[in-house]
Short mmCIF file of C-alpha atoms in Angstrom, two decimals:
data_model
loop_
_atom_site.label_atom_id
_atom_site.label_comp_id
_atom_site.label_asym_id
_atom_site.label_seq_id
_atom_site.Cartn_x
_atom_site.Cartn_y
_atom_site.Cartn_z
CA MET A 1 3.98 6.05 -10.69
CA GLN A 2 4.17 9.58 -9.27
CA ILE A 3 1.92 9.71 -5.37
CA GLN A 4 0.64 13.55 -7.60
CA GLN A 5 -0.39 11.17 -10.75
CA ILE A 6 -2.54 9.29 -7.69
CA LYS A 7 -3.78 12.31 -6.28
CA SER A 8 -4.47 13.35 -10.15
CA TYR A 9 -6.35 9.75 -11.12
CA LEU A 10 -8.97 9.87 -7.51
CA LYS A 11 -9.71 13.63 -8.00
CA LYS A 12 -10.80 12.91 -12.17
CA ASN A 13 -12.90 9.89 -10.34
CA LYS A 14 -14.67 11.63 -7.93
CA ILE A 15 -12.66 9.47 -5.58
CA THR A 16 -11.73 10.75 -2.13
CA TYR A 17 -9.93 9.44 0.84
CA ILE A 18 -12.73 7.40 2.99
CA GLU A 19 -13.88 5.33 -0.22
CA LEU A 20 -9.48 4.82 -1.12
CA SER A 21 -9.13 3.53 2.40
CA GLU A 22 -12.19 1.18 2.80
CA LYS A 23 -10.99 0.09 -1.44
CA SER A 24 -7.42 -0.88 -0.27
CA GLY A 25 -8.14 -1.10 3.79
CA ILE A 26 -5.69 1.64 4.72
CA PRO A 27 -6.58 3.63 6.66
CA LEU A 28 -7.58 7.54 6.47
CA GLY A 29 -4.95 8.51 8.43
CA THR A 30 -1.93 7.33 6.40
CA LEU A 31 -3.58 7.90 3.79
CA LYS A 32 -3.79 11.45 4.31
CA ASN A 33 -0.21 11.55 5.88
CA ILE A 34 1.22 10.82 2.38
CA PHE A 35 -0.99 12.94 -0.10
CA SER A 36 0.13 15.65 1.92
CA LYS A 37 3.18 14.87 1.84
CA CYS A 38 4.16 14.41 5.47
CA ASN A 39 4.50 10.45 4.54
CA THR A 40 7.34 11.17 1.82
CA ASN A 41 8.41 7.87 1.99
CA PRO A 42 5.21 5.53 2.66
CA ARG A 43 6.17 1.94 2.59
CA ASN A 44 6.17 0.14 -0.45
CA ASP A 45 3.61 -3.00 -0.35
CA THR A 46 1.48 0.73 0.67
CA MET A 47 2.12 2.51 -3.10
CA GLN A 48 1.18 -1.02 -3.81
CA ALA A 49 -2.17 -1.77 -2.06
CA ILE A 50 -3.50 2.04 -3.42
CA GLN A 51 -2.52 1.57 -7.16
CA GLU A 52 -4.28 -2.37 -7.01
CA ALA A 53 -7.62 -0.42 -4.98
CA LEU A 54 -7.63 1.86 -7.72
CA GLY A 55 -6.92 -0.98 -10.59
CA LEU A 56 -3.63 0.80 -11.29
CA ASN A 57 -1.33 -1.52 -13.48
CA SER A 58 1.83 0.53 -12.73
CA PRO A 59 3.57 -1.79 -10.40
CA ALA A 60 4.69 -0.40 -6.77
CA PHE A 61 8.39 -0.56 -7.78
CA ASP A 62 8.14 1.46 -10.74
CA TRP A 63 9.48 4.54 -8.91
CA THR A 64 10.23 7.67 -11.48
CA GLU A 65 12.73 10.31 -10.67
CA ASP A 66 10.05 12.43 -9.63
CA ASP A 67 9.33 9.95 -6.47
CA LYS A 68 12.53 9.83 -5.13
CA LEU A 69 13.17 13.21 -5.56
CA GLU A 70 10.46 13.10 -2.91
CA GLY A 71 11.91 10.61 -0.51
CA VAL A 72 9.17 7.84 -2.06
CA GLY A 73 10.73 4.16 -2.67
CA LYS A 74 13.63 4.68 0.40
CA HIS A 75 13.12 1.23 0.96
CA PRO A 76 14.60 -2.42 -0.27
CA GLU A 77 13.76 -2.95 -3.84
CA TYR A 78 14.60 -6.75 -3.56
CA TYR A 79 12.56 -8.20 -0.41
CA SER A 80 14.10 -11.82 0.98
CA GLU A 81 11.33 -14.69 -0.49
CA GLU A 82 9.11 -14.48 3.10
CA GLU A 83 8.83 -10.69 2.70
CA LYS A 84 7.93 -11.41 -1.57
CA GLU A 85 5.73 -15.00 -0.07
CA TRP A 86 3.74 -13.04 2.20
CA MET A 87 2.70 -10.68 0.00
CA ASP A 88 1.54 -12.56 -2.08
CA LEU A 89 -0.10 -14.41 -0.25
CA ARG A 90 -1.56 -11.26 1.80
CA SER A 91 -3.13 -10.08 -2.14
CA GLU A 92 -4.65 -13.34 -2.72
CA ILE A 93 -5.84 -13.24 0.82
CA ILE A 94 -8.10 -10.63 -0.38
CA ASP A 95 -8.63 -11.61 -3.92
CA LYS A 96 -10.46 -15.27 -2.98
CA LEU A 97 -11.65 -14.40 1.12
CA GLY A 98 -11.51 -10.29 1.64
CA LYS A 99 -10.21 -7.21 3.56
CA GLU A 100 -11.93 -9.23 6.63
CA TYR A 101 -10.33 -11.63 5.99
CA LEU A 102 -6.64 -9.91 5.85
CA ARG A 103 -7.43 -8.17 9.01
CA THR A 104 -8.86 -11.25 11.17
CA LEU A 105 -5.21 -12.85 10.64
CA ILE A 106 -3.43 -9.58 10.82
CA THR A 107 -5.57 -9.19 14.57
CA MET A 108 -4.03 -13.17 15.29
CA ILE A 109 -0.52 -12.77 14.38
CA LYS A 110 -0.77 -9.61 16.45
CA ALA A 111 -2.55 -11.98 19.04
CA ALA A 112 0.70 -14.14 18.81
CA VAL A 113 3.21 -11.67 19.14
CA ASN A 114 2.04 -9.99 22.44
CA GLU A 115 1.89 -13.59 24.35
CA LYS A 116 6.25 -13.62 22.42
CA LYS A 117 6.80 -10.73 24.47
#
């Protein structure tokens, strides 16, 4: 799905970037950068989170030619099994426990990584 299509969807449905940020868990600044084309290479999981938050069922990896010309989707299309598992777990955590629980896990992971430094 093209970024412009998502922008049109937001406008048509009167959804603000603030509301999208709250629904998706994506920082407001990141969304503004994506939709203003400052970030022409958003991560696939970011685009997937946007689409999930909006209830759009288009696969996040279904990049159009226009997206590719804009530089979207340059990340590898194939993830390792561990990355796929992590993305599945992330979705499951959000579905079953909510984004606040995911935020707690992320904080714990960051703390563990910082301890190893």
